[in-house]
Amino acid sequence: MSLNTAMVEKYRNNFLQEVAGNVEEGDWVKMCMQCGVCAGSCPLGNAWEHTPQKLFMMIRANKRDEVLTSDSMWMCTSCYNCIVRCPRELPITHIMHGLATYAKKLGLAPQSNPTQWFSETFWNNMMKKGRVNELKLGLSLYFKDGFVSGIKESIAHQKLGMNMMKAKRMAPMEIMGGHGVKDLSGLQKMIKKAQDIEAERLEANSK
Amino acid sequence: MANYDKKLGAYICSGCGIGDRLDVSQLETTAKRDGKAANCKTHDFLCSKAGVEMIQKDIDDGEVNHVIIGGCSRRSKIEAFRFPEAAVTRANLREGCIWIRPDNDEAQETTQEMADDLIRMACAESKYMNIPTASGEQELNKTLLVVGGGITGMTTALESAKAGYNVVLVEKAAELGGWMAQLHKRTPNKMPYAAPQDTGIDATIAAVNDHANITVHLNTTVSKTEGAPGRFKVELAVESGSASTVDVGAIVQASGFNMFDPANVPAMNHDKSADIVTNMELEALANAAGDGPIKRPSDGKQVSSVIFIQNVGQNSEEEGHLPYHSGIGDMVSIKQAMYFKHLNGDCDTTILFDNLRTPGAAGEDFYRAGQDAMVTFRKGIASEVVAGGDLEVKFKDMILDEEFTESADLVVLDVGMVPNSGPDPYAADNLPKDEDGNPIEEENAVSVESILNLDYRQGTDLPHLRHGFTDSHFICFPYETRRTGIYSAGPVRRPMDIHQTMEDAAGAAMKAIQALENAGKGRAAHPRSGDLSYPLFRKEGCTQCKRCTVECPFGAINEDEKGFPVFNESRCRRCGTCMGACPVRVISFDNYSVDTVGQQIKNVDIPDEFDEKPRILVLACENDAYPALDMAGQNGIEYSSFARIIPVRCLGSVNTIWLTDALNSGYDGIVLMGCSKGDEYQCHFVKGSEMAHYRMGKIADTLQTLSLEEERVATYEVAITDIQRAPKLINDMAETIEQIGMSPFKF
Amino acid sequence: MAKHEYSYYPGCSSQSGASSSNLMRSVNSMCEELDVKLNEIPDWNCCSASIGYGSGSVLPRVSLSARNIALSEEANPGQDIVATCAACWLSTKEASERLHEDEGMFKDVNTALAEANLKLNNNTPVRHMAEVLIEDIGFDALAEGVKKPLEGVKIAGYVGCQTNRPFGIAGESFENPKYLDKLVSSLGGDAIESYEKKVQCCGGALAFSEPEKSQEMIHGIIEAAYDNGADMIVTPCPLCQANVEIYQDEINARYNSKFEMPVVYYSQLISVAYGRNSKDAALDGQLIKAKKLEEIAG
Amino acid sequence: MTEVVATNQTILVVGAGISGITAAVEAAETGKNVVLVEKRAYMGGRISQLYKYFPKLCFPSCGLEINQRRLSAQGGITVLTMAEVSGVTGAEGDYTATVKISPRYVNENCTACGACADAVEAEFDNDHNYGMDKHKGAYLPYNMAKPERFVIDPRIIGTEDAEKAKAACKYDAIDLDMQEETVEFKAGAIIWATGWTPYDANKIQPYGYDRYDNVITSVEFERMMDKFGPTGGKILRPGDGKEAKDIAFIQCAGSRDRNHLKHCSRICCMASLKQSTYITEQYGAEDEDAKGTIYYIDIRSIDRFEDFYRKVQNDPKISFVKSKVANIIVDKENNPVVKGVDTEGYHRYETKHDLVVLAVGMEPNVTKESFPVEIAINEHGFIEADEANGGIFAAGCASDALDVNRAVQSATAAALRAVQVVNKVAGAEG
């Protein structure tokens, strides 16, 4: 049984409880009073199909699939505007991140969403050396839709790249390796452990 | 009535510019010659210690017992010019004369005339008034009657007893406690406002039963109440048929409420399923549960999902619904939702609300506590509860803008409180009217059984304000009922929760205690608190026309077997509406009578027609219009020097004879200024202004008889804030006179 | 000994050859001038920024920051951690705060850290360089050291998001923080106080994935600076700096505008005002040259 | 020297707003001796700064007139203005209060003739009008101020203005050497009626009250309607003095907000509903440009007031948006533009108005730290009824966020509780 199915079974008619138990800061969702200040404060408000406040209402209304497959929370730029204005002090930014992560873990995150993809690429890039390699990150983004479109993208951004290089803010040699953490294995073991702890907990919650 | 030689002393202040603007020695002469004031003195700073001492010495020496102050307004320097052993009148030379007139040579003559008249008027008033003393018929009865043995009544009783008074507590049912005794828990009244609390009702009942100063009468109703504050005689009827009489000084009505009948909202299908319950019915289920889970009535299944529907039949214009809101229903539902969270484990608990009404500090804290306990709050309007094995609630989620159908084991309806207030004495006046002006009967008219059975000319119970509640109409004076010495408390007054009701009970107890104490001394109740005057009545002149008994805004006046009025002085609020109503002018007060005003009118000097100096009589309510005119003076707003302003207790006290006399003696115009009337009346005596307007509607006949133009008399509603408008109304009249000409009735 | 000493967390983008290497250079110059010594946390790792959320969930992300704090505590005991990047500062500070509030998480994190033979005590304040300037040095002291006042340079202070929210600088408003304006004034420049986009998000998180969305936001930020007469924008955040500066060509193409608005760091302003040359102030790292600063720097 | 005659059968009432006045008058009319202490130079408190009451739309000065008359008619009340209770010792039935009285520089000789005000020149922000206009260095706080006595602003003391004021007074009422004094007296019970203060709108940064001229508070709006207020009774934009016709009311400005006041201030919904009627009052029903928008989370018109809510809902000029406004910006004409999302069905708005009125919350004036004795105060700063409070009772908004009607109710109840104490003392003393 997939984790998703197990969660559906476990929480049945109570998505709010599921969110409270498994999503980063999800326990706060119940405290929303539907004032809408987050919705109005989001700089990307126009892009959201469901605003944070509406997502919270949908959670209470057990609209599980709609919430978890939504691309809305992937619009979050982590600007924290909602958090500082929320009259109930809900950590909305974190809840958005948490919902996104949770959806991804359950395999429900919208595959087509570019930020979802970028986020993963960023993480993988970072995990390779313990520090981000901006050049590789950029290139991998350009090439995300295949080699041909990657070349096109690269050409389109060529001027920018050249300028950055000229200003010594981009180093072509980075492609060969670049900066990194010395104790890479320690770092990776640490992350693995943290991931395991979370995974076990989620697994246990689904029972 | 007073029986003493009046010694008038006129004291004229020349300070505050009065001496600069007016010929003060002439004023003194006027007071002596026209005002017949034996003792006349001028002081350049009358309110100073020396000035006041000068007056006091004359009083102490027996030279003067009627003091006339010519200086600032009666609203100014009240503390300085308080001479309790003398009758004091004031001629308003400052705010009412020099401050409203331009300081120039041209205006000097008319300003002086105005001042002279003000002195004449004050002297005349003084001459015709008496120093009021209590009638001597008072009784001090330190016992209160409390009607209703719920939390309101019990709290009233305990609070009064704690202040050292005796209480007779009457309860219709066989036990004390009322609705509160049926509650499983109450909403919290202590920080941190996080969980339902024990009601503590048993301890309250025990405290009432144990208190030496409280006598409890169960299974008892009030079958008759007669008398007045300080001397009410109350007949108590016991269910068994026996009766007794108690004497009490004041009464608190704490007759509570009934629950709205959900049958009035058919879509909720309350009668179709035992699992659709009202909020009060849920309390019984919670009590029955003990410490175990709440079970649904139909089959005893443990409730695992419950939906609360808020606002059922409330705040609605639909037929059979309540036009108001109980206000407490959301708090109650949060409390009850917590029952399920505490008793039924993982129970899904949803509250469908429209506007979540959890006000104040305690309210918002409790709302958050409910959310924290995982109660689901949805802004949703329920359209129907479908009865069946599993109940279904159809509603529109207002946030998601979507129709939903959710099933539940139990549905709880938040139904409102309906006041248990007895029949409204003025029901017919208050009913909404159809196009022809006939009252439309309200469908859900409340209980018609009388609570107090008052033996009053104007009905058996406290008048309703709105929707059956006996609340006060006054924001500033929430306990002012229209029956002196009888106060209502708790949800009969307005929907309220336990915390508020207990505060209200203490407040009502305070007022009741105050009423009986003052009745014992012959002092008037609010708003003329402390006034010792009372209606005097010349029976031999009375024609038994009953106008006074009908028009008294406070239902104070009864009729004896022959139809003569019985004034019940401690019920009287001293507004003088009876005096204004009396066609044969047999009603008066020591300090306020047809003469005290009539003689002021007569003593104004009326120049002859060719002087082109009209005279405008202004009768201004002392609570609102008169202060507004004072403040006009304070702000240098000018008005006609032809106006002669007389403050009246209430426009309701204006007797048409004053107008007739004024017109006959050559006044050119009359302006009456009372408070706003109608549904949102601001008249402190409730009906006074309305009565006056009604009476003035008929003045046209008088004018016609005298062949005078209708425009010569104008009646206005004037608020205390009409500081610019009130002077303008006077000036308008001056202009009108200029247009239509002087009165032909000058001598 | 230097007057002020801190444990320094430079972050990925400040490394040589990275997008805000110019920040690093100007910070070094600034610190020399202010007698501030920065001791780099040895073997620091990426904080994963906010965008890490998609793949890294809470515990891994917090562990990343916890590792940096633990390393700092080990190598630079007793020194406050100072970051120059808003995202680095926020991630680290937020991790530290959450670990203070959540004992369970603190335990979990230490379990994870043990895999790397590290232990977190979590008693180290985490601060942004702006806090050091404002709180430890102060505007008055900053003004005293100015050798070449930035006279006549009109500068819009763009604070952005993460230096400002949710923590911000003590005593400053989230909606209208004034510290950059005060800084500009202290350096003798003209602060554009009516600049109303100072806390508007630049959409950095979406710059790569959904550039049309972020560039719309950047457009507004630059436009408001122009409308208010700014010669340049100053910012305390490398992500903001990069976003607002480097896409101006693309934005001009998209919106048919002609922006050429220099975007600099506070550290560059200070370096110039304190008399350092263009190179020390890393003005050569500008894609859009801050000519007025170059003129002053000589 | 101010003399206060008091015994342990005296009731001390702190604060002479509507609650304090009510408590004092109710107790005095029951024959009790009362000392009423007021921090301001005049009585009346917040209600003296209101234009109208809800739901009747009547004028607060009307009831105040009666109350002030009741107050002066009673010999039993001693009023101390510009006075603050600085210390309380003792216990129920036997308190000693220390009261600090600031110099008014005007004694009881004052006839309120106004000559001093004519003589002085300096002007200061007028607190009665929330600083929207100025008063002179010698001034009567407002038309109905009681005691009806002028005040010399301490800021002119030592200046030429002070000497001019003194010279202008013919009644030797100005005493420039008046000093702060401290009086001590007995009281059996104490009623704490210190009321509330409007939440500081400067702190609500997203709404830019500190930055935008045309964003004002509800209490300021109230002053605008007063014909003797700072705008002469007109609704004018502070920014440019133009008439404001399209007015936004923002609810919960500082209330129900953990960044500000956690509690619901109860009155603001009704206050805004009331203020929305001022639009028609000012411009008439026919003026199509005149309209109001109420942005709210929940409308809490509670109980009998619901019919007032319905009345406003039926007013075509007034619309309701269920939304906590996210922030306000201004356009080039300095018009406030209100931004947010209508949460009923998700509608994003960015609406320009002429004027924004923030329905600011009620902050209790008491703080636990400032209280002279140990007392039960909840986290919101309101005094709770508690046995441990002894003979000290809260009245009105010192006890909860209350409207006037409920405040008076609370004050009447507090009067009884004080009467209970002094009656007990009287009983014990025979």
Tab-separated table of C-alpha atoms in Angstrom, chain B residues 14-17 20 44-45 47-49 75-79 82 94-95 99 155 158-160 162-165 189-191 193 315-317 322-327 353-362 364-365 367-368 379 398-401 465-467 469 471-479 493-496 499-511 513-514 517-518 521 523 526-530 622-624 627 631 634-635 637 680-682 684 719-724, chain D residues 18 22 25-32 47 51 53-75 108-114 140 142-146 148-149 170-172 227-228 232 256 258 262-266 296-307 309-311 313-314 322 343-347 376-380 382 384-387 394 399-401 403-406 408-417 419-420 423-424:
chain	number	residue	atom	x	y	z
B	14	SER	CA	-21.388	92.607	37.407
B	15	GLY	CA	-18.471	90.306	36.627
B	16	CYS	CA	-17.633	88.502	33.408
B	17	GLY	CA	-18.376	91.647	31.435
B	20	ASP	CA	-19.414	96.532	31.169
B	44	ASP	CA	-18.554	92.420	40.956
B	45	PHE	CA	-17.647	88.795	41.507
B	47	CYS	CA	-19.480	83.526	42.710
B	48	SER	CA	-16.399	84.407	44.732
B	49	LYS	CA	-16.180	83.382	48.319
B	75	ARG	CA	-25.808	75.470	34.467
B	76	SER	CA	-22.781	77.404	35.653
B	77	LYS	CA	-21.339	77.741	39.136
B	78	ILE	CA	-23.882	75.296	40.519
B	79	GLU	CA	-21.688	74.432	43.474
B	82	ARG	CA	-26.167	75.959	46.142
B	94	ARG	CA	-24.225	86.006	30.764
B	95	GLU	CA	-24.760	82.994	28.465
B	99	TRP	CA	-22.788	86.562	25.209
B	155	THR	CA	-27.751	36.870	42.204
B	158	LEU	CA	-27.579	37.582	47.233
B	159	GLU	CA	-26.085	40.907	46.210
B	160	SER	CA	-28.882	42.858	47.876
B	162	LYS	CA	-24.928	41.356	51.118
B	163	ALA	CA	-25.606	45.085	51.156
B	164	GLY	CA	-27.808	44.611	54.212
B	165	TYR	CA	-31.267	44.476	52.664
B	189	ASN	CA	-15.711	33.571	33.173
B	190	LYS	CA	-12.182	33.314	34.460
B	191	MET	CA	-8.905	33.533	32.648
B	193	TYR	CA	-11.121	31.266	29.101
B	315	ASN	CA	-31.579	37.855	13.026
B	316	SER	CA	-34.086	37.192	10.342
B	317	GLU	CA	-36.940	39.066	8.807
B	322	LEU	CA	-36.536	36.395	15.675
B	323	PRO	CA	-35.511	39.799	14.371
B	324	TYR	CA	-32.636	39.918	16.858
B	325	HIS	CA	-29.832	37.618	17.853
B	326	SER	CA	-29.164	36.053	21.225
B	327	GLY	CA	-25.564	37.004	20.901
B	353	PHE	CA	-21.719	30.086	11.603
B	354	ASP	CA	-22.479	33.281	9.742
B	355	ASN	CA	-20.662	35.883	11.799
B	356	LEU	CA	-18.854	34.375	14.704
B	357	ARG	CA	-19.982	36.369	17.681
B	358	THR	CA	-17.392	35.841	20.370
B	359	PRO	CA	-16.838	39.384	21.582
B	360	GLY	CA	-14.601	40.830	24.232
B	361	ALA	CA	-11.512	39.348	25.778
B	362	ALA	CA	-13.172	36.193	27.011
B	364	GLU	CA	-11.948	35.741	21.450
B	365	ASP	CA	-9.897	33.620	23.840
B	367	TYR	CA	-12.901	30.995	20.147
B	368	ARG	CA	-9.202	30.264	19.879
B	379	LYS	CA	-18.701	30.118	7.634
B	398	MET	CA	-19.420	30.941	2.157
B	399	ILE	CA	-15.646	30.857	1.913
B	400	LEU	CA	-15.435	28.083	-0.645
B	401	ASP	CA	-18.560	29.448	-2.299
B	465	LEU	CA	-38.829	48.294	24.453
B	466	ARG	CA	-38.394	46.104	21.391
B	467	HIS	CA	-38.964	42.480	20.464
B	469	PHE	CA	-37.442	42.905	25.870
B	471	ASP	CA	-34.691	47.028	28.175
B	472	SER	CA	-34.169	50.694	28.817
B	473	HIS	CA	-34.262	52.948	25.829
B	474	PHE	CA	-31.394	54.995	27.168
B	475	ILE	CA	-27.809	54.120	26.345
B	476	CYS	CA	-26.519	56.104	29.304
B	477	PHE	CA	-29.141	54.845	31.715
B	478	PRO	CA	-29.619	51.135	31.139
B	479	TYR	CA	-31.828	50.654	34.178
B	493	ARG	CA	-34.026	42.889	29.487
B	494	ARG	CA	-31.829	41.892	26.582
B	495	PRO	CA	-30.225	38.617	25.531
B	496	MET	CA	-27.214	37.984	27.724
B	499	HIS	CA	-21.500	36.540	33.238
B	500	GLN	CA	-23.415	39.551	32.002
B	501	THR	CA	-26.593	38.504	33.699
B	502	MET	CA	-24.828	38.375	37.053
B	503	GLU	CA	-23.409	41.849	36.501
B	504	ASP	CA	-26.844	42.989	35.467
B	505	ALA	CA	-28.386	41.479	38.562
B	506	ALA	CA	-26.002	43.459	40.754
B	507	GLY	CA	-26.737	46.625	38.789
B	508	ALA	CA	-30.487	46.168	39.109
B	509	ALA	CA	-30.100	45.468	42.824
B	510	MET	CA	-28.203	48.741	43.163
B	511	LYS	CA	-30.987	50.669	41.460
B	513	ILE	CA	-31.881	49.702	46.725
B	514	GLN	CA	-31.401	53.298	45.653
B	517	GLU	CA	-33.870	54.557	49.977
B	518	ASN	CA	-34.926	57.644	48.041
B	521	LYS	CA	-36.905	60.306	51.881
B	523	ARG	CA	-36.625	62.188	46.789
B	526	HIS	CA	-33.561	59.742	37.899
B	527	PRO	CA	-33.345	62.039	36.024
B	528	ARG	CA	-34.468	64.689	38.535
B	529	SER	CA	-32.724	62.761	41.247
B	530	GLY	CA	-33.205	64.208	44.666
B	622	GLU	CA	-33.799	72.140	30.258
B	623	ASN	CA	-31.924	68.979	29.354
B	624	ASP	CA	-31.081	69.609	25.737
B	627	PRO	CA	-27.847	73.783	27.276
B	631	MET	CA	-23.312	76.821	24.588
B	634	GLN	CA	-20.340	80.356	25.158
B	635	ASN	CA	-19.295	80.293	21.513
B	637	ILE	CA	-23.271	82.740	18.443
B	680	GLU	CA	-35.521	56.659	18.736
B	681	TYR	CA	-36.748	59.298	21.158
B	682	GLN	CA	-34.240	61.218	23.184
B	684	HIS	CA	-35.631	61.941	29.075
B	719	ALA	CA	-30.731	68.204	20.412
B	720	ILE	CA	-28.079	69.343	22.849
B	721	THR	CA	-25.658	69.451	19.947
B	722	ASP	CA	-27.798	71.938	18.035
B	723	ILE	CA	-25.635	74.764	19.247
B	724	GLN	CA	-25.840	76.567	15.925
D	18	ILE	CA	-19.088	57.413	31.877
D	22	THR	CA	-22.138	56.450	36.886
D	25	VAL	CA	-23.629	59.098	41.044
D	26	GLU	CA	-25.361	55.800	41.775
D	27	ALA	CA	-23.519	55.447	45.054
D	28	ALA	CA	-24.052	59.080	46.016
D	29	GLU	CA	-27.742	58.942	45.187
D	30	THR	CA	-27.950	56.043	47.601
D	31	GLY	CA	-26.566	58.330	50.278
D	32	LYS	CA	-22.897	57.415	50.100
D	47	ILE	CA	-17.728	59.704	25.624
D	51	TYR	CA	-20.378	62.337	18.258
D	53	TYR	CA	-24.012	56.579	20.282
D	54	PHE	CA	-25.103	53.396	18.595
D	55	PRO	CA	-27.687	52.105	17.997
D	56	LYS	CA	-29.918	55.080	18.755
D	57	LEU	CA	-27.704	57.635	17.053
D	58	CYS	CA	-28.316	59.976	19.947
D	59	PHE	CA	-25.735	62.335	21.375
D	60	PRO	CA	-23.511	61.407	24.305
D	61	SER	CA	-23.505	65.003	25.532
D	62	CYS	CA	-27.212	64.649	26.221
D	63	GLY	CA	-26.745	61.974	28.873
D	64	LEU	CA	-23.584	63.650	30.062
D	65	GLU	CA	-25.518	66.851	30.739
D	66	ILE	CA	-27.891	64.927	32.981
D	67	ASN	CA	-25.089	63.063	34.660
D	68	GLN	CA	-23.127	66.230	35.301
D	69	ARG	CA	-26.214	67.807	36.768
D	70	ARG	CA	-26.824	64.777	38.966
D	71	LEU	CA	-23.239	64.956	40.022
D	72	SER	CA	-23.312	68.586	41.073
D	73	ALA	CA	-26.722	68.218	42.651
D	74	GLN	CA	-25.271	65.674	45.038
D	75	GLY	CA	-23.405	67.205	47.912
D	108	GLU	CA	-11.954	77.885	41.753
D	109	ASN	CA	-12.301	81.633	41.256
D	110	CYS	CA	-12.427	80.978	37.526
D	111	THR	CA	-15.716	82.080	35.991
D	112	ALA	CA	-14.891	80.568	32.605
D	113	CYS	CA	-15.158	84.041	31.100
D	114	GLY	CA	-12.401	83.271	28.614
D	140	LEU	CA	-11.431	75.340	28.217
D	142	TYR	CA	-14.430	71.752	25.281
D	143	ASN	CA	-17.873	73.289	25.446
D	144	MET	CA	-19.286	71.165	28.205
D	145	ALA	CA	-16.129	70.731	30.230
D	146	LYS	CA	-16.773	70.224	33.930
D	148	GLU	CA	-16.203	74.631	33.993
D	149	ARG	CA	-12.815	76.086	34.571
D	170	LYS	CA	-9.989	89.898	36.725
D	171	TYR	CA	-10.859	87.299	39.288
D	172	ASP	CA	-7.475	86.311	40.605
D	227	LYS	CA	-19.688	70.779	14.606
D	228	PHE	CA	-17.317	72.221	17.180
D	232	GLY	CA	-16.380	71.998	11.991
D	256	ARG	CA	-8.222	40.121	17.329
D	258	ARG	CA	-1.764	38.654	18.141
D	262	LYS	CA	-5.441	39.620	21.121
D	263	HIS	CA	-8.915	40.372	22.330
D	264	CYS	CA	-11.950	41.449	20.395
D	265	SER	CA	-12.759	45.021	21.346
D	266	ARG	CA	-16.487	44.372	20.968
D	296	TYR	CA	-14.583	42.901	8.302
D	297	ILE	CA	-13.760	39.429	9.599
D	298	ASP	CA	-16.978	38.872	11.515
D	299	ILE	CA	-19.612	41.499	12.140
D	300	ARG	CA	-20.291	41.347	15.839
D	301	SER	CA	-23.317	43.473	16.278
D	302	ILE	CA	-24.486	41.151	19.067
D	303	ASP	CA	-27.976	40.707	20.411
D	304	ARG	CA	-30.527	43.485	20.091
D	305	PHE	CA	-28.154	45.502	17.912
D	306	GLU	CA	-28.592	43.048	15.047
D	307	ASP	CA	-31.453	45.103	13.697
D	309	TYR	CA	-26.735	45.785	11.344
D	310	ARG	CA	-29.634	44.787	9.100
D	311	LYS	CA	-30.563	48.425	8.652
D	313	GLN	CA	-26.987	46.120	5.245
D	314	ASN	CA	-30.106	47.391	3.560
D	322	LYS	CA	-15.449	39.906	4.365
D	343	THR	CA	-12.599	35.645	1.294
D	344	GLU	CA	-16.187	34.876	0.436
D	345	GLY	CA	-15.436	33.106	-2.795
D	346	TYR	CA	-11.956	34.617	-3.286
D	347	HIS	CA	-12.093	37.992	-4.966
D	376	ALA	CA	-6.326	40.049	39.313
D	377	ILE	CA	-5.671	41.303	35.802
D	378	ASN	CA	-5.925	39.024	32.796
D	379	GLU	CA	-3.402	38.872	29.999
D	380	HIS	CA	-5.329	41.459	28.032
D	382	PHE	CA	-8.598	43.826	32.074
D	384	GLU	CA	-11.161	40.373	36.698
D	385	ALA	CA	-13.566	39.969	39.572
D	386	ASP	CA	-11.720	38.064	42.241
D	387	GLU	CA	-12.049	37.518	45.971
D	394	ALA	CA	-13.515	47.312	38.324
D	399	SER	CA	-13.029	45.187	33.331
D	400	ASP	CA	-13.597	44.277	29.685
D	401	ALA	CA	-14.031	45.785	26.244
D	403	ASP	CA	-19.906	49.514	24.892
D	404	VAL	CA	-21.359	52.434	26.815
D	405	ASN	CA	-24.515	50.640	27.795
D	406	ARG	CA	-22.644	47.661	29.174
D	408	VAL	CA	-22.812	51.704	32.708
D	409	GLN	CA	-24.323	48.381	33.669
D	410	SER	CA	-20.950	47.268	34.951
D	411	ALA	CA	-20.457	50.544	36.820
D	412	THR	CA	-23.828	50.257	38.517
D	413	ALA	CA	-22.932	46.745	39.627
D	414	ALA	CA	-19.568	47.982	40.887
D	415	ALA	CA	-21.348	50.710	42.850
D	416	LEU	CA	-23.364	48.063	44.645
D	417	ARG	CA	-20.284	46.066	45.523
D	419	VAL	CA	-21.888	49.971	48.848
D	420	GLN	CA	-21.813	46.460	50.302
D	423	ASN	CA	-22.446	49.315	54.590
D	424	LYS	CA	-20.551	46.558	56.321
